[in-house]
Amino acid sequence: MSSQAAPDVQLTIDGTTVSVPAGTTIFDAARLNGIPIPTLCHQQNENPVGVCRVCVVDIGQRVYAASCIRQAESGMKVQTCSEPVQAARRTLVELLMSDHPAPCARQQHSGDCELERLAGAAGIGEPRYPKRSTPRGKDDSSAVIAVDHESCILCDRCVRGCDDIRHNWVLARRGKGYQAGIAFDTNLPMAESSCVSCGECMVSCPTGALTNKRVVGTELGDGDVLDPSELLHLPIFQNVSGTFLELNQKAVVKRHYRAGEIICREGDFGSTAFYILEGKAEVFLSSPMAHVKTDGSSQGFFRKLKSMLRPRDEHRRSEESDRPFIPIDASVDLPYDKPIAELNAGDLFGEMTCMSYYPRSATVRAKTDCVMLEMLRNVLDILQRNKTFRAQLERNYRARALDSHLRSVPIFASLTKDFIDHLRDRVELIRFSPGQVICRQGEAADSFYLVRIGFVKVSEERPGGELILAYLARGGYFGEIALLTGNPRTATCAALDHVEVVRISRDDFNLMLERFPDVRARLESIAEERVAENRKRASQLQTLPVDQFLANGLMEAQSLLVLDLDRCTRCDQCVRACADAHDGVSRLVREGLRFDKYLVATSCRQCRDPLCMVGCPVGSIRRRNSLEVIIEDWCIGCGLCATNCPYGNINLHPFPVELDDPAHPGRKIASTRVKATSCDLCHDHAEPSCVYACPHDAAHRVNPPEFFAGLLKQSSPPRG
């Protein structure tokens, strides 16, 4: 027996008789017949929810009906624009405008805020109702979408775009009444949520609550600007909103490189990342692998001293001796003994440069003819959050980079291929936004972490404030002490910038220790060293009036140059001696913090928060467990550490070198390279040259906790 379709429904709208299929809403019946009804919470082809009520109509009943959810009925007489209906709409719009910051971001950028357009059409100026302020304000965490909760009118269009259209299930309502709002996951900042930056919520939003975050200078120069439809044909842009790509259209271009052409150079500052579509490229370091070393003879102490580059084999610190790889801003690391590697189609490089504006970590040259996408951070963020692209990156990492990443950490060099294969499908790649805590001091430990991208700040809460223990770059690791001892975490680790870590579970970490006793022994040795240093520093602090010690800026240094101002005659012999010892490049300035009768001169003081370590693209400046800041021999001379040092204690020292001539393989060309240098206490000599040169015994190298302890106690007022 065949079912018969329900007969059409006939009704009257504003005096016009119309006929529509059964089940049609009044809103759709009017729209199909060219009769406009305003709305804010409803779009064509959406499931209506009737939350804004701006689409109310008079159907001859006691209350007005929301036309987007009320179905048309036979014989119904509908009034859509009578004066009472329009008055009701004006009141609703005015109430919404009372909480709306006008002009909102959308109105400022493109002039198409739907709420403000309705208010303008209704002649609504300054609302009569008092404005309430939301406690949530703005969320600026995302790189591509600006969130302004004050502009949100709770229309739910973003929720339906995220859930019903894209099926990402990130957005939902939170709270009730005055506290009601839109939340990402469990009310997280947008960048910390599982949002994939598809842009559907922003495209759906009728106000300035969700808008495209425009990046300054988003138009890249030469290159083929791709139409959104072309980008959507690339698998890496699958499920991204076409409107979103159109808004960011000029922030990504396709470039063609000939074999041998340089794509980017180490040390250069940039703001873009590259994705290889076709071809192969080689990534390498051209800076010499050498330390800055001061040599001299006992005769003519100052005149014979000279800074020079020493080959790494002649001057290697013990902790470098077994380092097999150098971390760079790419999907691969560079072998220490031959710093060159290959990048293939599907590889992404320049992420740190793009997201955090760090210098390029290596030089990249086209090995074959290449086609690449060059993109700014708004497009890169879209890619990094795209599920298809993330899956591809993870496959590439597990297949090609996990092995070298683990082996780049010297203590893991003995791991066998079968164990790495065991880890390959078990490790997790997790992203963190700037400031997000990865693990917190005092918490129970359940994971071990390797840093893949970005910088992780490791800090301890101490009496008097926070002490920065380290900034860990790619190749760094953390979380081992608590897992080894079974005690709570000893430090807080937080993302300093855009960070991606490799998480190894406690079970797999314990299995590794069980199968590789040498790994356990080395980890335990390093952990014991770190714990011992922590105890030593803690015991020193307990003997000092900590508040005064910190208030006077006497940081927890290994060594400070202090000048006794009662003895100093300002002859500048110490400064000249330092310059003579380092080819005219002085590493100290006779100015700085004054305490009592002493001047703490400007030379490296191993700061509590060593900003010089932040952003080094190859991780060549780091902190030992003893807190001494050192510069490794693979420094590329980008100068970021010198720029970041607030005291001017790091300089760039030029050196003549011979480099391979790229135009003539086998030939050498004369060039100049710079290396970062800081005060090394003239460690190859009996005492620092600045102290040796002082004719009045005014210059001294001291350990601050020991030297200033007595002075601080003497200056403390008696306690009654």
XYZ file of C-alpha atoms in Angstrom:
720
model
C 0.000 0.000 0.000
C 1.605 3.220 -1.117
C 1.640 6.254 1.198
C 0.243 9.508 -0.079
C 2.027 12.827 0.430
C 0.314 15.263 2.800
C -1.553 18.039 1.006
C -0.048 21.501 0.848
C -0.904 24.018 3.549
C -2.593 27.302 2.638
C -2.147 30.346 4.890
C -2.203 34.117 4.676
C 0.957 36.164 5.296
C 0.540 39.949 5.406
C -2.671 39.618 3.424
C -1.163 37.382 0.750
C -2.390 33.797 0.426
C 0.440 31.315 0.012
C 0.661 27.552 -0.343
C 3.576 25.554 1.083
C 4.315 21.871 1.761
C 3.159 20.495 5.090
C 5.829 20.847 7.799
C 7.176 24.163 6.447
C 7.903 26.789 9.085
C 6.329 30.241 8.893
C 9.825 31.702 8.406
C 10.520 29.486 5.382
C 7.011 29.991 3.988
C 7.545 33.764 4.056
C 11.067 33.531 2.611
C 9.940 31.266 -0.245
C 7.357 33.873 -1.182
C 9.685 36.872 -1.000
C 8.472 38.159 2.384
C 11.471 39.048 4.607
C 11.480 38.265 8.321
C 14.562 39.369 10.307
C 16.472 36.857 12.410
C 19.807 36.509 14.162
C 19.955 32.910 15.359
C 18.808 31.226 12.151
C 20.483 30.703 8.784
C 19.242 28.965 5.676
C 19.621 25.147 5.779
C 20.129 25.160 9.557
C 18.087 23.402 12.168
C 16.233 26.310 13.826
C 16.494 26.832 17.579
C 14.418 29.991 18.179
C 16.694 31.566 20.776
C 16.955 35.180 19.549
C 13.164 35.642 19.034
C 13.797 38.502 16.588
C 11.740 36.598 13.999
C 8.526 36.853 16.055
C 5.251 37.199 14.163
C 1.618 37.693 15.115
C -0.484 34.590 14.433
C -3.586 35.838 16.266
C -2.841 34.083 19.532
C -2.132 35.338 23.047
C 1.639 35.541 22.474
C 3.787 36.149 19.412
C 5.404 33.084 17.847
C 9.015 32.562 16.754
C 8.499 32.016 13.033
C 11.641 29.897 12.569
C 10.287 27.068 14.716
C 6.494 27.436 14.345
C 5.094 25.340 11.506
C 2.578 26.806 9.107
C -1.014 25.643 9.532
C -3.975 25.775 7.158
C -6.037 28.908 7.561
C -3.362 30.635 9.658
C -3.256 34.431 9.324
C 0.213 35.828 9.921
C 1.280 39.442 10.443
C 5.045 39.941 10.038
C 5.424 43.726 10.029
C 2.571 45.262 11.984
C 3.487 48.104 14.338
C 3.076 45.964 17.514
C 5.299 43.222 15.991
C 7.940 45.746 14.975
C 7.808 47.310 18.447
C 8.431 43.907 19.999
C 11.393 43.345 17.671
C 12.816 46.784 18.469
C 12.672 45.961 22.170
C 14.445 42.636 21.619
C 17.162 44.229 19.484
C 17.586 47.091 21.968
C 18.043 44.587 24.806
C 20.695 42.753 22.795
C 22.406 46.040 21.915
C 22.567 47.037 25.586
C 25.148 44.286 26.107
C 26.845 44.741 22.766
C 30.065 46.792 22.349
C 29.240 48.977 19.334
C 30.884 49.045 16.929
C 32.079 45.480 17.459
C 35.115 43.994 15.721
C 33.023 42.658 12.842
C 31.402 46.026 12.262
C 34.775 47.753 12.360
C 36.427 45.324 9.930
C 33.695 44.686 7.383
C 30.612 46.692 8.415
C 28.335 43.632 8.398
C 27.448 42.966 12.036
C 23.903 41.633 11.675
C 22.786 42.912 15.074
C 24.037 46.439 14.453
C 22.443 46.406 11.001
C 19.064 45.543 12.547
C 19.556 48.218 15.203
C 20.332 50.806 12.546
C 17.275 49.838 10.491
C 15.092 50.132 13.597
C 16.511 53.553 14.454
C 18.016 52.351 17.739
C 20.794 54.615 19.009
C 22.025 54.472 22.584
C 20.035 51.697 24.355
C 17.820 52.791 27.251
C 18.790 49.760 29.325
C 21.914 49.615 31.548
C 24.786 47.630 30.105
C 25.909 44.571 32.007
C 29.534 43.537 31.644
C 30.460 39.918 31.181
C 33.233 38.612 33.428
C 34.792 36.722 30.515
C 35.916 39.547 28.233
C 38.151 38.626 25.311
C 40.102 35.495 24.424
C 43.123 36.320 22.282
C 44.818 32.930 22.547
C 44.068 31.682 19.017
C 46.404 32.678 16.207
C 43.584 32.946 13.684
C 40.274 33.695 15.432
C 39.638 36.594 17.811
C 37.080 35.808 20.510
C 35.098 38.615 22.167
C 32.586 37.170 24.613
C 31.067 40.614 25.186
C 29.864 40.623 21.572
C 28.240 37.192 21.896
C 24.424 37.211 21.781
C 24.034 33.464 22.506
C 22.482 32.745 19.110
C 24.150 29.285 19.031
C 25.054 29.602 15.329
C 28.704 28.880 16.136
C 27.693 25.773 18.095
C 25.642 24.454 15.160
C 28.410 25.285 12.697
C 30.968 23.409 14.796
C 28.774 20.442 15.703
C 26.187 19.984 12.960
C 28.193 21.097 9.924
C 31.830 20.230 10.766
C 31.182 17.550 13.411
C 34.093 18.754 15.544
C 32.065 19.002 18.789
C 34.212 21.697 20.401
C 31.668 24.452 21.121
C 28.733 24.353 23.522
C 26.858 26.514 25.976
C 28.027 26.923 29.552
C 26.405 28.391 32.664
C 22.913 29.678 33.280
C 21.226 33.052 33.312
C 23.675 35.939 33.699
C 26.630 33.509 33.580
C 25.523 31.822 30.346
C 28.039 31.869 27.522
C 29.788 29.894 24.822
C 32.668 27.631 25.839
C 35.400 25.686 24.056
C 35.591 22.132 25.399
C 35.571 22.378 29.212
C 35.623 26.193 29.175
C 39.244 26.383 27.972
C 40.903 29.247 26.104
C 40.333 28.661 22.399
C 43.995 27.876 21.649
C 44.128 25.266 24.424
C 40.961 23.511 23.299
C 40.555 20.797 20.684
C 39.475 23.430 18.137
C 40.863 22.591 14.687
C 40.633 26.190 13.392
C 38.320 25.184 10.551
C 36.730 28.651 10.795
C 33.103 27.516 10.571
C 32.184 29.154 13.877
C 33.641 32.466 12.733
C 31.841 32.281 9.386
C 28.555 31.508 11.175
C 28.795 34.230 13.824
C 26.469 37.211 13.132
C 28.422 39.648 15.340
C 32.012 40.429 16.330
C 32.161 37.622 18.890
C 34.221 35.450 16.493
C 36.206 37.245 13.821
C 39.131 36.557 11.555
C 42.316 37.677 13.288
C 44.131 39.740 10.722
C 47.906 39.497 10.855
C 49.946 42.606 10.116
C 51.477 42.228 6.669
C 49.436 39.195 5.686
C 50.067 39.687 2.011
C 53.113 37.715 0.949
C 55.147 38.989 -1.971
C 56.010 37.105 -5.144
C 54.315 33.791 -5.668
C 51.104 32.266 -6.957
C 48.114 33.266 -4.844
C 45.836 30.248 -4.773
C 42.081 30.431 -5.013
C 40.310 28.862 -1.995
C 38.920 26.148 -4.269
C 42.505 25.210 -5.255
C 43.550 25.042 -1.609
C 40.546 22.897 -0.717
C 41.646 20.371 -3.347
C 44.841 19.829 -1.310
C 44.291 17.094 1.304
C 45.997 19.179 4.000
C 43.167 21.756 3.812
C 40.375 19.204 3.979
C 37.396 20.313 6.133
C 38.577 23.937 6.343
C 35.941 26.597 5.666
C 36.255 28.018 2.149
C 35.171 31.432 3.447
C 37.897 31.252 6.060
C 40.512 30.483 3.399
C 39.222 33.348 1.299
C 39.685 35.749 4.216
C 43.289 34.544 4.552
C 43.859 34.038 0.837
C 46.979 36.185 0.506
C 48.624 34.679 3.571
C 49.676 31.566 1.621
C 51.374 31.413 -1.788
C 52.772 28.683 -4.000
C 56.445 29.105 -4.913
C 58.693 27.352 -7.414
C 62.410 26.854 -6.688
C 65.080 25.639 -9.068
C 67.639 23.049 -7.973
C 70.419 24.775 -6.009
C 68.321 27.821 -5.094
C 68.465 28.957 -1.451
C 65.037 29.019 0.220
C 66.057 30.466 3.605
C 69.307 31.051 5.503
C 70.248 30.257 9.076
C 70.165 33.225 11.426
C 67.779 35.274 9.292
C 64.606 36.439 10.982
C 61.385 35.411 9.298
C 57.665 34.976 9.829
C 56.754 32.150 7.464
C 56.788 28.367 7.275
C 57.161 26.149 4.204
C 55.342 22.987 3.162
C 56.897 20.934 0.364
C 54.387 19.883 -2.300
C 56.888 18.497 -4.820
C 60.624 17.867 -4.923
C 63.449 17.488 -2.392
C 65.422 20.012 -0.368
C 68.534 19.775 1.778
C 68.839 21.477 5.141
C 72.264 22.215 6.647
C 74.382 24.466 8.865
C 77.064 26.578 7.217
C 78.429 28.059 10.463
C 81.676 26.405 11.638
C 81.313 23.866 14.433
C 83.677 25.485 16.916
C 83.919 27.160 20.288
C 85.129 30.679 20.924
C 88.322 30.093 22.913
C 90.783 32.570 24.385
C 94.413 31.521 24.069
C 97.551 33.191 25.334
C 101.024 32.656 26.711
C 102.410 33.584 30.114
C 104.573 36.281 28.564
C 102.846 39.572 27.865
C 99.661 38.339 29.524
C 97.195 40.837 28.017
C 98.828 41.480 24.665
C 99.155 37.821 23.761
C 95.596 36.827 24.590
C 93.456 36.256 21.504
C 89.964 34.922 20.882
C 89.716 32.359 18.127
C 87.541 29.534 16.920
C 88.743 26.145 18.056
C 87.595 23.051 16.129
C 85.136 21.081 18.196
C 87.427 18.060 18.453
C 90.025 20.218 20.181
C 87.715 21.759 22.719
C 84.633 19.737 23.571
C 82.833 19.873 26.869
C 82.198 16.462 28.328
C 78.428 16.709 27.938
C 78.815 17.377 24.190
C 81.124 14.489 23.500
C 78.368 12.002 22.705
C 75.720 14.325 21.243
C 74.800 12.761 17.885
C 72.304 15.343 16.569
C 71.694 19.098 16.518
C 68.045 20.185 16.910
C 66.628 22.420 14.160
C 63.263 23.848 13.170
C 62.258 21.013 10.846
C 60.959 17.466 10.888
C 64.523 16.124 11.102
C 67.607 16.757 13.240
C 71.080 17.248 11.798
C 73.852 14.703 12.453
C 76.491 16.403 14.626
C 79.480 15.257 12.585
C 77.907 16.131 9.226
C 75.108 18.670 9.763
C 73.063 18.086 6.630
C 69.781 16.246 6.011
C 67.094 15.860 3.360
C 63.497 17.107 3.319
C 60.884 15.533 1.048
C 57.380 16.200 -0.237
C 54.984 16.350 2.703
C 57.570 17.857 5.076
C 56.971 21.110 6.928
C 59.820 23.357 8.100
C 60.046 26.761 9.745
C 57.285 26.211 12.325
C 59.124 27.935 15.194
C 60.123 30.854 13.002
C 56.545 31.271 11.819
C 54.703 30.857 15.110
C 57.166 32.625 17.437
C 59.238 34.790 15.057
C 62.548 33.152 15.994
C 65.554 33.259 13.638
C 65.903 30.520 11.035
C 67.747 27.574 12.568
C 69.335 26.273 9.364
C 69.885 26.979 5.686
C 67.523 25.207 3.275
C 68.423 24.723 -0.396
C 66.421 23.071 -3.175
C 68.058 19.752 -4.031
C 65.763 19.257 -7.023
C 63.225 21.559 -8.611
C 60.671 22.152 -5.858
C 57.135 23.439 -5.423
C 56.320 24.719 -1.936
C 53.614 26.540 -0.041
C 54.914 29.480 1.980
C 52.510 30.598 4.692
C 52.073 33.012 7.574
C 51.130 31.954 11.079
C 47.341 32.259 10.627
C 47.402 29.660 7.830
C 49.974 27.510 9.663
C 47.728 27.430 12.716
C 44.845 26.254 10.520
C 47.062 23.450 9.223
C 48.437 22.452 12.615
C 44.920 22.035 13.947
C 43.548 20.307 10.861
C 42.907 16.666 11.698
C 44.015 15.397 8.286
C 47.252 17.361 8.346
C 47.944 16.491 11.987
C 47.542 12.822 11.164
C 50.007 13.191 8.274
C 52.546 14.994 10.472
C 52.254 12.326 13.139
C 52.730 9.545 10.572
C 55.830 11.302 9.217
C 57.188 11.837 12.717
C 56.632 8.254 13.827
C 58.075 6.827 10.622
C 61.047 9.155 10.042
C 61.822 11.346 13.034
C 61.105 9.407 16.238
C 64.288 7.367 15.890
C 66.603 10.379 15.415
C 64.695 12.439 17.994
C 65.258 9.830 20.687
C 68.860 9.304 19.651
C 69.465 13.075 19.681
C 69.281 12.764 23.476
C 72.650 11.219 24.412
C 71.292 9.088 27.246
C 68.952 7.303 24.817
C 71.593 6.483 22.235
C 71.630 2.810 23.251
C 67.918 2.199 22.583
C 67.478 -0.635 20.107
C 65.438 -0.532 16.920
C 62.888 -3.019 18.224
C 62.197 -0.908 21.317
C 61.823 2.255 19.251
C 59.435 0.314 17.022
C 57.536 -0.602 20.195
C 57.234 3.099 21.060
C 56.389 4.190 17.531
C 52.629 3.708 17.802
C 52.426 4.390 21.541
C 53.892 7.857 21.948
C 51.585 10.875 21.792
C 52.270 14.251 20.159
C 50.616 16.967 22.256
C 50.482 20.704 21.529
C 50.487 23.457 24.162
C 49.838 27.161 23.797
C 52.059 29.889 25.305
C 51.799 29.895 29.093
C 49.984 26.561 29.310
C 51.265 24.326 32.120
C 52.398 20.862 31.017
C 53.102 19.488 34.480
C 53.102 21.214 37.862
C 55.433 21.060 40.845
C 53.978 18.824 43.557
C 51.770 16.762 41.218
C 52.010 13.000 40.825
C 53.989 11.916 37.745
C 52.488 9.782 34.983
C 54.559 10.722 31.904
C 57.989 11.505 30.501
C 58.271 14.239 27.860
C 60.531 15.074 24.923
C 60.380 18.549 23.392
C 59.731 18.468 19.625
C 58.895 22.127 18.890
C 59.226 25.325 20.904
C 60.594 26.117 24.348
C 59.536 24.725 27.710
C 60.220 26.783 30.821
C 61.280 24.689 33.831
C 60.904 26.512 37.143
C 60.789 25.925 40.864
C 58.799 27.799 43.458
C 61.240 28.987 46.112
C 60.941 31.193 49.180
C 60.934 34.649 47.663
C 59.807 33.751 44.170
C 60.208 31.580 41.113
C 63.602 30.274 39.984
C 63.981 29.418 36.305
C 66.006 26.204 36.077
C 66.091 25.877 32.309
C 64.527 26.635 28.965
C 64.324 23.361 27.073
C 64.320 23.364 23.276
C 63.955 20.517 20.762
C 65.945 17.563 22.070
C 65.337 18.525 25.687
C 63.422 16.271 28.057
C 61.742 16.523 31.445
C 59.696 14.530 33.934
C 62.247 11.822 34.659
C 63.071 12.681 38.304
C 59.573 12.087 39.655
C 59.210 8.862 37.666
C 62.558 7.575 38.943
C 61.962 8.449 42.587
C 58.217 7.925 42.820
C 57.951 11.349 44.454
C 55.844 14.295 43.243
C 57.089 16.561 40.456
C 60.045 18.698 41.578
C 59.418 21.547 39.114
C 56.723 23.174 37.013
C 57.111 22.871 33.239
C 55.146 25.294 31.075
C 55.036 26.191 27.387
C 56.959 29.405 26.814
C 55.680 29.697 23.242
C 53.923 27.329 20.854
C 55.154 23.938 22.059
C 54.752 20.366 20.917
C 55.974 17.535 23.102
C 56.265 13.786 22.697
C 54.631 12.058 25.660
C 55.903 8.659 26.771
C 53.683 6.968 29.344
C 54.966 5.851 32.730
C 54.561 2.180 31.761
C 56.691 2.565 28.624
C 59.248 4.644 30.529
C 59.550 1.949 33.195
C 59.827 -0.724 30.510
C 62.692 1.247 28.950
C 64.514 1.422 32.303
C 63.997 -2.303 32.811
C 65.319 -3.281 29.383
C 68.205 -0.791 29.256
C 70.111 -0.621 32.570
C 72.616 1.869 31.111
C 69.789 4.308 30.363
C 68.552 3.922 33.942
C 72.056 4.479 35.307
C 72.598 7.663 33.313
C 69.165 9.059 34.115
C 69.673 8.338 37.808
C 73.103 9.969 37.729
C 71.731 13.143 36.132
C 68.741 13.146 38.487
C 71.023 12.839 41.526
C 73.154 15.712 40.236
C 70.104 17.914 39.771
C 68.675 17.046 43.183
C 72.036 17.717 44.851
C 72.295 21.124 43.195
C 68.748 21.929 44.278
C 69.536 21.018 47.893
C 72.722 23.078 47.824
C 70.908 26.153 46.535
C 68.054 25.663 49.005
C 70.470 25.410 51.958
C 72.229 28.595 50.838
C 68.944 30.462 50.686
C 67.980 29.283 54.167
C 71.031 31.070 55.607
C 70.091 34.428 54.019
C 67.364 37.002 54.560
C 65.751 35.942 51.291
C 63.447 38.927 50.823
C 66.348 41.378 50.971
C 68.537 39.162 48.834
C 65.958 39.143 46.062
C 64.863 42.749 46.498
C 68.397 43.931 45.812
C 68.615 41.954 42.575
C 71.507 39.789 43.784
C 70.520 36.872 41.628
C 71.383 33.297 42.278
C 74.542 33.527 40.214
C 77.562 31.301 40.048
C 79.848 34.295 39.892
C 79.609 38.072 39.842
C 82.223 40.722 39.175
C 81.995 43.240 42.026
C 83.939 46.469 42.348
C 84.751 47.915 45.751
C 83.879 51.580 45.164
C 85.964 52.676 48.148
C 89.018 51.328 46.324
C 88.029 51.860 42.673
C 89.528 54.961 41.004
C 87.501 54.556 37.767
C 90.673 53.961 35.790
C 88.880 51.443 33.496
C 91.850 49.063 33.505
C 89.442 46.161 34.077
C 87.404 47.075 30.975
C 90.508 47.570 28.823
C 92.001 44.298 30.056
C 88.843 42.442 29.099
C 88.861 44.036 25.636
C 92.568 43.247 25.140
C 91.876 39.652 26.109
C 89.119 39.276 23.524
C 90.279 41.004 20.335
C 88.912 44.395 21.365
C 85.426 43.041 22.215
C 84.935 43.750 25.926
C 82.693 41.434 27.882
C 82.084 43.756 30.825
C 80.835 47.302 31.414
C 81.777 49.246 34.555
C 78.190 50.038 35.398
C 75.368 48.164 37.060
C 73.562 47.478 40.326
C 74.955 49.145 43.463
C 74.695 47.541 46.884
C 76.373 48.968 49.961
C 79.826 50.065 48.790
C 79.941 47.521 45.931
C 79.074 47.831 42.266
C 77.879 44.672 40.499
C 79.472 45.245 37.095
C 77.762 44.295 33.856
C 79.082 40.861 32.995
C 77.260 37.544 32.777
C 75.620 36.889 36.134
C 73.831 33.584 35.342
C 70.378 35.103 35.957
C 67.503 33.518 37.837
C 65.534 33.915 34.613
C 68.081 33.602 31.774
C 66.236 35.316 28.935
C 69.245 34.764 26.688
C 68.198 31.119 26.371
C 64.743 31.928 25.008
C 64.342 31.346 21.297
C 67.779 29.987 20.351
C 66.823 28.263 17.089
C 69.364 25.445 17.506
C 69.434 25.203 21.304
C 73.110 26.149 21.531
C 72.792 28.301 24.670
C 71.681 26.395 27.706
C 72.017 26.032 31.442
C 73.950 23.313 33.212
C 72.592 21.707 36.361
C 74.959 24.021 38.250
C 73.021 26.958 36.687
C 76.030 28.077 34.627
C 74.881 29.394 31.245
C 77.081 28.105 28.427
C 77.133 28.501 24.648
C 77.664 25.312 22.648
C 79.905 25.092 19.612
C 77.065 24.885 17.073
C 76.000 28.518 17.685
C 74.950 29.970 14.308
C 75.476 33.601 15.318
C 71.880 34.771 14.860
C 72.280 37.238 17.749
C 68.947 36.548 19.443
C 70.606 35.746 22.787
C 72.503 39.052 22.676
C 69.265 40.891 21.913
C 67.387 39.134 24.721
C 70.032 39.707 27.424
C 68.734 42.670 29.471
C 72.228 43.522 30.724
C 74.145 43.589 27.426
C 76.383 40.767 28.595
C 76.454 38.789 25.343
C 78.314 40.009 22.268
C 78.715 38.770 18.697
C 82.367 38.164 17.903
C 83.367 38.168 14.196
C 85.807 35.555 12.894
C 87.278 35.008 9.417
C 86.421 31.558 8.034
C 86.637 29.608 4.777
C 83.386 28.202 3.472
C 82.424 25.945 0.583
C 81.625 27.898 -2.563
C 78.063 26.832 -3.557
C 78.674 27.977 -7.132
C 81.910 25.971 -7.475
C 81.848 22.706 -5.524
C 85.244 21.851 -4.070
C 86.391 25.458 -3.834
C 86.623 27.595 -0.706
C 85.749 31.270 -0.324
C 86.794 33.687 2.413
C 83.949 34.868 4.594
C 83.153 36.164 8.059
C 80.996 34.438 10.630
C 79.967 35.598 14.081
C 79.599 33.587 17.267
C 77.884 34.616 20.474
C 80.300 35.153 23.365
C 79.871 36.022 27.019
C 82.154 36.228 30.017
C 83.809 32.849 30.605
C 85.830 33.988 33.662
C 88.971 33.571 31.532
C 88.811 29.978 32.691
C 92.035 29.031 30.890
C 94.030 31.385 33.138
C 94.860 31.632 36.808
C 92.335 34.431 37.323
C 90.122 36.641 35.171
C 91.998 39.335 33.266
C 89.773 42.093 34.689
C 90.654 41.075 38.253
C 94.349 40.601 37.372
C 94.555 44.070 35.801
C 92.990 46.063 38.653
C 95.857 48.089 40.246
C 93.902 48.828 43.436
C 92.505 45.380 44.351
C 88.991 46.724 43.771
C 87.773 44.044 41.346
C 86.763 40.642 42.674
C 84.895 37.621 41.361
C 82.517 36.407 44.086
C 79.794 33.903 44.801
C 76.811 36.122 45.690
C 75.151 33.993 48.395
C 78.437 33.667 50.253
C 79.769 37.194 49.651
C 76.579 39.139 50.342
C 75.280 37.017 53.221
C 77.229 38.924 55.818
C 76.468 42.302 54.240
C 72.754 41.604 54.119
C 72.684 40.444 57.732
C 74.617 43.517 58.832
C 72.180 45.801 56.997
C 69.093 44.086 58.437
C 67.425 46.017 61.277
C 67.353 44.204 64.627
C 64.137 42.348 65.344
C 62.543 42.996 68.709
